[in-house]
mmCIF file of C-alpha atoms in Angstrom:
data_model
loop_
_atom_site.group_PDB
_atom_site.id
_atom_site.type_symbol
_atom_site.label_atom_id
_atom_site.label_comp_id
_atom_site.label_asym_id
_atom_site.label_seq_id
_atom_site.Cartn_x
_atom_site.Cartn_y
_atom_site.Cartn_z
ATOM 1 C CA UNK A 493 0.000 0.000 0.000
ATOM 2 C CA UNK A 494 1.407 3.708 -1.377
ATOM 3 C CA UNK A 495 0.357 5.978 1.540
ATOM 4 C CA UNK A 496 -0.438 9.761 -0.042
ATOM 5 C CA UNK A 497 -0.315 13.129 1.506
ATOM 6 C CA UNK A 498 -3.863 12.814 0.848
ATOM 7 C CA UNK A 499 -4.230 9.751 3.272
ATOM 8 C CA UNK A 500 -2.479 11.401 6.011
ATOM 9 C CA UNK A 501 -4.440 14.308 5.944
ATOM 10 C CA UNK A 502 -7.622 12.043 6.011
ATOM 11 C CA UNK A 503 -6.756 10.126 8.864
ATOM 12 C CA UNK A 504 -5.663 13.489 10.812
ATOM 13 C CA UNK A 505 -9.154 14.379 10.195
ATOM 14 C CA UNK A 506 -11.056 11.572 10.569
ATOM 15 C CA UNK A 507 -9.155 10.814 14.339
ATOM 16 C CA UNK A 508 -9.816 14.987 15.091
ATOM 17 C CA UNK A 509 -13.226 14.748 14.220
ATOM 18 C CA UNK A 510 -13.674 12.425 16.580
ATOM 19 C CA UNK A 511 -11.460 13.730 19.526
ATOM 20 C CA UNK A 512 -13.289 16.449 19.171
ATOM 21 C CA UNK A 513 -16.723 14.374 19.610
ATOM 22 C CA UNK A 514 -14.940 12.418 22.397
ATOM 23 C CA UNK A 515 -13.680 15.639 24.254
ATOM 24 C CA UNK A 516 -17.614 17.606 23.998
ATOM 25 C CA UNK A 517 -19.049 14.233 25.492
ATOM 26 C CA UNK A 518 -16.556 14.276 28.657
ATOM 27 C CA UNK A 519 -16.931 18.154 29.343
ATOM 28 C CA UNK A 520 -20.334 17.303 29.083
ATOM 29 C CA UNK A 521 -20.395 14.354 31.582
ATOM 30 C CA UNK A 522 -17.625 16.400 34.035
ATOM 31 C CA UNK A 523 -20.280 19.110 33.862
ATOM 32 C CA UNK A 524 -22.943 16.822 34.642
ATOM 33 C CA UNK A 525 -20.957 15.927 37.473
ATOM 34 C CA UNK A 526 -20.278 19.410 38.809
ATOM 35 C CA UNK A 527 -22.809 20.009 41.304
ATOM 36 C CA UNK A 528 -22.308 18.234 44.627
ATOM 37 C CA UNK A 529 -24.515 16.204 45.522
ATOM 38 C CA UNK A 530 -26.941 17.518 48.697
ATOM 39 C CA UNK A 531 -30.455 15.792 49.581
ATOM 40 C CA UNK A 532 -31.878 18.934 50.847
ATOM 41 C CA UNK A 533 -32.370 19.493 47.162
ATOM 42 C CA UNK A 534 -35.076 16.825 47.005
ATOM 43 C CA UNK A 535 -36.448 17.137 50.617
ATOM 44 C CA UNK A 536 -39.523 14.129 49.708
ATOM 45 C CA UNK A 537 -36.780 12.108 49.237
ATOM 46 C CA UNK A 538 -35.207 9.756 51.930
ATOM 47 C CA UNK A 539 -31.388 10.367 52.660
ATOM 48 C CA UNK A 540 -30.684 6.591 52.072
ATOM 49 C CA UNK A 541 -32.268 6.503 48.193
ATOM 50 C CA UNK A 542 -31.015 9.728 47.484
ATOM 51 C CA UNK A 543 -27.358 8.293 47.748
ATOM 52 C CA UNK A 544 -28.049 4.842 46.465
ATOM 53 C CA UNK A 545 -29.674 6.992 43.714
ATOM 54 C CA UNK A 546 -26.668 9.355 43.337
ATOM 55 C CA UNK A 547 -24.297 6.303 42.666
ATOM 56 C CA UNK A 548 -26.338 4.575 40.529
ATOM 57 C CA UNK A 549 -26.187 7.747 38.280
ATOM 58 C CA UNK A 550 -22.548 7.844 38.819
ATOM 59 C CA UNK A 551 -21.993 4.313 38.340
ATOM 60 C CA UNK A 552 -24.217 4.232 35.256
ATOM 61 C CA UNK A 553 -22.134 7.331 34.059
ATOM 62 C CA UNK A 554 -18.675 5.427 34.079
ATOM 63 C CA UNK A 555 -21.124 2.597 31.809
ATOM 64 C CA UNK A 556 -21.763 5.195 29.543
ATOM 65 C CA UNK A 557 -18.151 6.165 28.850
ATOM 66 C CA UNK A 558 -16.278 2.929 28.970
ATOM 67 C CA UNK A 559 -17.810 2.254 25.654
ATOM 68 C CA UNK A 560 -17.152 5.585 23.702
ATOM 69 C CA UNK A 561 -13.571 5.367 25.486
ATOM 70 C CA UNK A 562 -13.061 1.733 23.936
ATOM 71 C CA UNK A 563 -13.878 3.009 20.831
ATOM 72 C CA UNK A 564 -11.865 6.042 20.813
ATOM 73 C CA UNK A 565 -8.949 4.076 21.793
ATOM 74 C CA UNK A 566 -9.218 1.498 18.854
ATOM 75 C CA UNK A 567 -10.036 4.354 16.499
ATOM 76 C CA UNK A 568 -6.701 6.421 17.844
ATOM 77 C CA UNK A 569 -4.331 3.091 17.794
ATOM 78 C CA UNK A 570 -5.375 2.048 13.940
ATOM 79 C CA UNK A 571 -5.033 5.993 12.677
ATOM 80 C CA UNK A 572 -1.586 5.963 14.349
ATOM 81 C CA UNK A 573 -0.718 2.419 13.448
ATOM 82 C CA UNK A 574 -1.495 3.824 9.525
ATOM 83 C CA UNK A 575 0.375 6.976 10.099
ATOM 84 C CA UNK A 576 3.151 5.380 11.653
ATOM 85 C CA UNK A 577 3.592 2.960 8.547
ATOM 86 C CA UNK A 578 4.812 5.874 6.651
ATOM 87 C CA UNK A 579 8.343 5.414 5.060
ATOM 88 C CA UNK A 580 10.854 7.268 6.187
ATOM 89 C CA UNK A 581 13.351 9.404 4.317
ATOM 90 C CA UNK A 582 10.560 10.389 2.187
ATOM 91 C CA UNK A 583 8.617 14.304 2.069
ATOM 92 C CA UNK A 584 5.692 12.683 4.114
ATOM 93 C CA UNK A 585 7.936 11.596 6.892
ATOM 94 C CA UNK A 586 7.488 15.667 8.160
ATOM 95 C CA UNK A 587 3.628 15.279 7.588
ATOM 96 C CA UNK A 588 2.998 12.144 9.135
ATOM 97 C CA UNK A 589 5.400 13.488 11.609
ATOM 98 C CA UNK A 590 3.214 16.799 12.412
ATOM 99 C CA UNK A 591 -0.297 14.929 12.161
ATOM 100 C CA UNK A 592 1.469 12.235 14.897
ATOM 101 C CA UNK A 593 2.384 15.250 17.002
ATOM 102 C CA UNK A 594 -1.112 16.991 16.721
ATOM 103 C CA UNK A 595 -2.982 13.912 17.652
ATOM 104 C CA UNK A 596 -1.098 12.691 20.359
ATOM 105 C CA UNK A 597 -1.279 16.193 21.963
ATOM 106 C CA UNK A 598 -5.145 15.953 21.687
ATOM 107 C CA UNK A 599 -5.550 12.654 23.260
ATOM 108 C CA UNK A 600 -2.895 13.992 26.350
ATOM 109 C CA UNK A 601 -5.943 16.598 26.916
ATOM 110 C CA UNK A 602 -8.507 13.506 26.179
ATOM 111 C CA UNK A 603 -6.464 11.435 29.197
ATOM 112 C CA UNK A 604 -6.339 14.352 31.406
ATOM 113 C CA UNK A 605 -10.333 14.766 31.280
ATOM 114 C CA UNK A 606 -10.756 10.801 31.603
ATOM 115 C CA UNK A 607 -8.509 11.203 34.915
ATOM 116 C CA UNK A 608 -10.593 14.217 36.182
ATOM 117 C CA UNK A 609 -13.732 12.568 35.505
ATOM 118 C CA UNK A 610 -12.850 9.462 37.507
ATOM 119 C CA UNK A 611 -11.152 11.725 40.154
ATOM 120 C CA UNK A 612 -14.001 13.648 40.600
ATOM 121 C CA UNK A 613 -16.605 10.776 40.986
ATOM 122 C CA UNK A 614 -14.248 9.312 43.712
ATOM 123 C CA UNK A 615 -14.451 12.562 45.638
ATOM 124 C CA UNK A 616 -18.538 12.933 45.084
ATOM 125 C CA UNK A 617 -18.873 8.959 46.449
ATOM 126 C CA UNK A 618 -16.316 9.850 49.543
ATOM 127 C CA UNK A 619 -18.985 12.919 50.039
ATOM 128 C CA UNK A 620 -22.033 10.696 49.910
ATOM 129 C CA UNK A 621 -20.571 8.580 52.001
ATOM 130 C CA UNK A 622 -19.616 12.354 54.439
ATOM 131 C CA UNK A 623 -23.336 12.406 54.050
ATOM 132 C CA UNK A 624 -24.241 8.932 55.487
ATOM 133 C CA UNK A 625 -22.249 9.882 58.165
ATOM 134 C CA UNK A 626 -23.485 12.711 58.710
ATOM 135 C CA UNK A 627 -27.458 11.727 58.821
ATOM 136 C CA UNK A 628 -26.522 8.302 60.647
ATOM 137 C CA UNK A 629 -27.684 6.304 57.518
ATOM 138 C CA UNK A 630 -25.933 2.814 56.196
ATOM 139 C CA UNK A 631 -22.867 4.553 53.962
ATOM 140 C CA UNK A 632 -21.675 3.298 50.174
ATOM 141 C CA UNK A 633 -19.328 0.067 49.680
ATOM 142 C CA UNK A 634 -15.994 1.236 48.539
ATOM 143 C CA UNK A 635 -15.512 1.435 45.009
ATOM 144 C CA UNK A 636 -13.290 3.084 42.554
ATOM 145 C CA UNK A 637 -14.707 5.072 39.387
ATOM 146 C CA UNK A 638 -12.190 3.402 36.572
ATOM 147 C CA UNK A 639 -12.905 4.464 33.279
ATOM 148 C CA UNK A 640 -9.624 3.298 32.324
ATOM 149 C CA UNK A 641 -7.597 0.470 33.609
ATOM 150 C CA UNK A 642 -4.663 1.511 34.927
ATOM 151 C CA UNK A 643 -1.261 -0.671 34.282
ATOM 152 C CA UNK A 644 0.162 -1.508 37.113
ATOM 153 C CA UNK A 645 4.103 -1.749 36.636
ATOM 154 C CA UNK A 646 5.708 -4.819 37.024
ATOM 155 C CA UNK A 647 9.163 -5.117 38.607
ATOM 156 C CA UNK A 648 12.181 -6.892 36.678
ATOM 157 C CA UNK A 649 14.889 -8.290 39.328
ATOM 158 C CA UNK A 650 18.193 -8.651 38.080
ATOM 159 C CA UNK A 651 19.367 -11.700 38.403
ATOM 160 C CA UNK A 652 23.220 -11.113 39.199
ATOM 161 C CA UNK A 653 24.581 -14.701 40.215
ATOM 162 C CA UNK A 654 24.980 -16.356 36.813
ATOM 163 C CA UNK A 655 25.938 -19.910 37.000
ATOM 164 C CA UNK A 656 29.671 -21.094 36.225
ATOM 165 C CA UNK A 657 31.461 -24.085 34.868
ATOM 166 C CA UNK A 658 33.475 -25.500 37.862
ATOM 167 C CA UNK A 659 37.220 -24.781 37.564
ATOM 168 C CA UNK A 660 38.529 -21.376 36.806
ATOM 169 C CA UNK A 661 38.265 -20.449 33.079
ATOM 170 C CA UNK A 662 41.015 -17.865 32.720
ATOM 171 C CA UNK A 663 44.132 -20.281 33.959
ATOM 172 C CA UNK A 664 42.385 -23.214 31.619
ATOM 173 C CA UNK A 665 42.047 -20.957 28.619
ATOM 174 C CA UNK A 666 46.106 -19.863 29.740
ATOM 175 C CA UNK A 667 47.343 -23.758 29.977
ATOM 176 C CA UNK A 668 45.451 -24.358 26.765
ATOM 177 C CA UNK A 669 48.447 -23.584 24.153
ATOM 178 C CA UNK A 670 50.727 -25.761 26.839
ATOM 179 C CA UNK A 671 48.310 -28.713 26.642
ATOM 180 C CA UNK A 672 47.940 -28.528 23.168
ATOM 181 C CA UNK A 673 51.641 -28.947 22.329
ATOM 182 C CA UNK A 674 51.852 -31.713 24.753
#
């Protein structure tokens, strides 16, 4: 496959267009979880439903976006993956170059709205659960707002002690001309 200015430009397009999308429906669901939550706002309702109601919104919420997030993810890794197969040494090295640059720039914002949204529903469930306290009701179960798995790093030991042949090498590989003339 020939890739073409054209094609690069395309995909740049194609991948904005749809951070762009991506980006409106996170402000949109960080703005939806602005307001703390307070059950003086519905006074009809009891202080136990409004929370379990308040976390099934939330939870429901972090439904909502895993999918979108799964599919911006697949949608980011095939435009780079085609970007990437670019030749190099060519004159679309610098534009596959600046259209790598732009995008990965956009999804950095992308992340950092991801990581506020999930911060910011772990801070509204540690209020409900201020709130529980507070009017002596049964609080939430613990539970952690992950739109995004996190990798957990893995630590490589060094293994130091390598195994040697018994004898010492350097006085055999000395006495080896002397044993050979022998």
């Amino acid at each position: 496959m020939s890739i073409t200015h054209d094609d690069i430009k395309n995909w740049e397009e194609i991948i904005s267009t749809h951070q762009e999308d991506y980006e409106k429906f996170l402000k949109a669901s960080l703005q939806a979880l602005k307001a703390v939550p307070n059950p003086a706002t519905e006074p009809q309702t009891p202080v136990q439903d409004f929370l379990a109601g308040y976390a099934v919104f939330m939870a429901s919420e972090v439904e909502t976006i895993k999918p979108k997030d799964e599919l911006y993810k697949t949608q980011l890794a095939t435009v780079l993956e085609n970007i990437h197969m670019t030749p190099v040494g060519t004159l679309l090295t610098e534009t596959a170059k600046q259209a790598s640059i732009k995008i990965n720039k956009k999804d950095r914002e992308i992340t950092k709205l991801v990581s506020d949204i999930e911060a910011r529903m772990d801070k509204r469930h540690e209020h409900l659960n201020t709130l529980a306290a507070t009017h002596k009701v049964k609080g939430l179960a613990d539970t952690s707002y992950s739109i995004r798995p996190r990798r957990s790093q893995t630590n490589v030991e060094l293994k130091t002690d390598f195994i040697r042949p018994p004898g010492n090498n350097i006085q055999m590989a000395r006495n080896l001309p002397q044993q050979l003339s022998d």
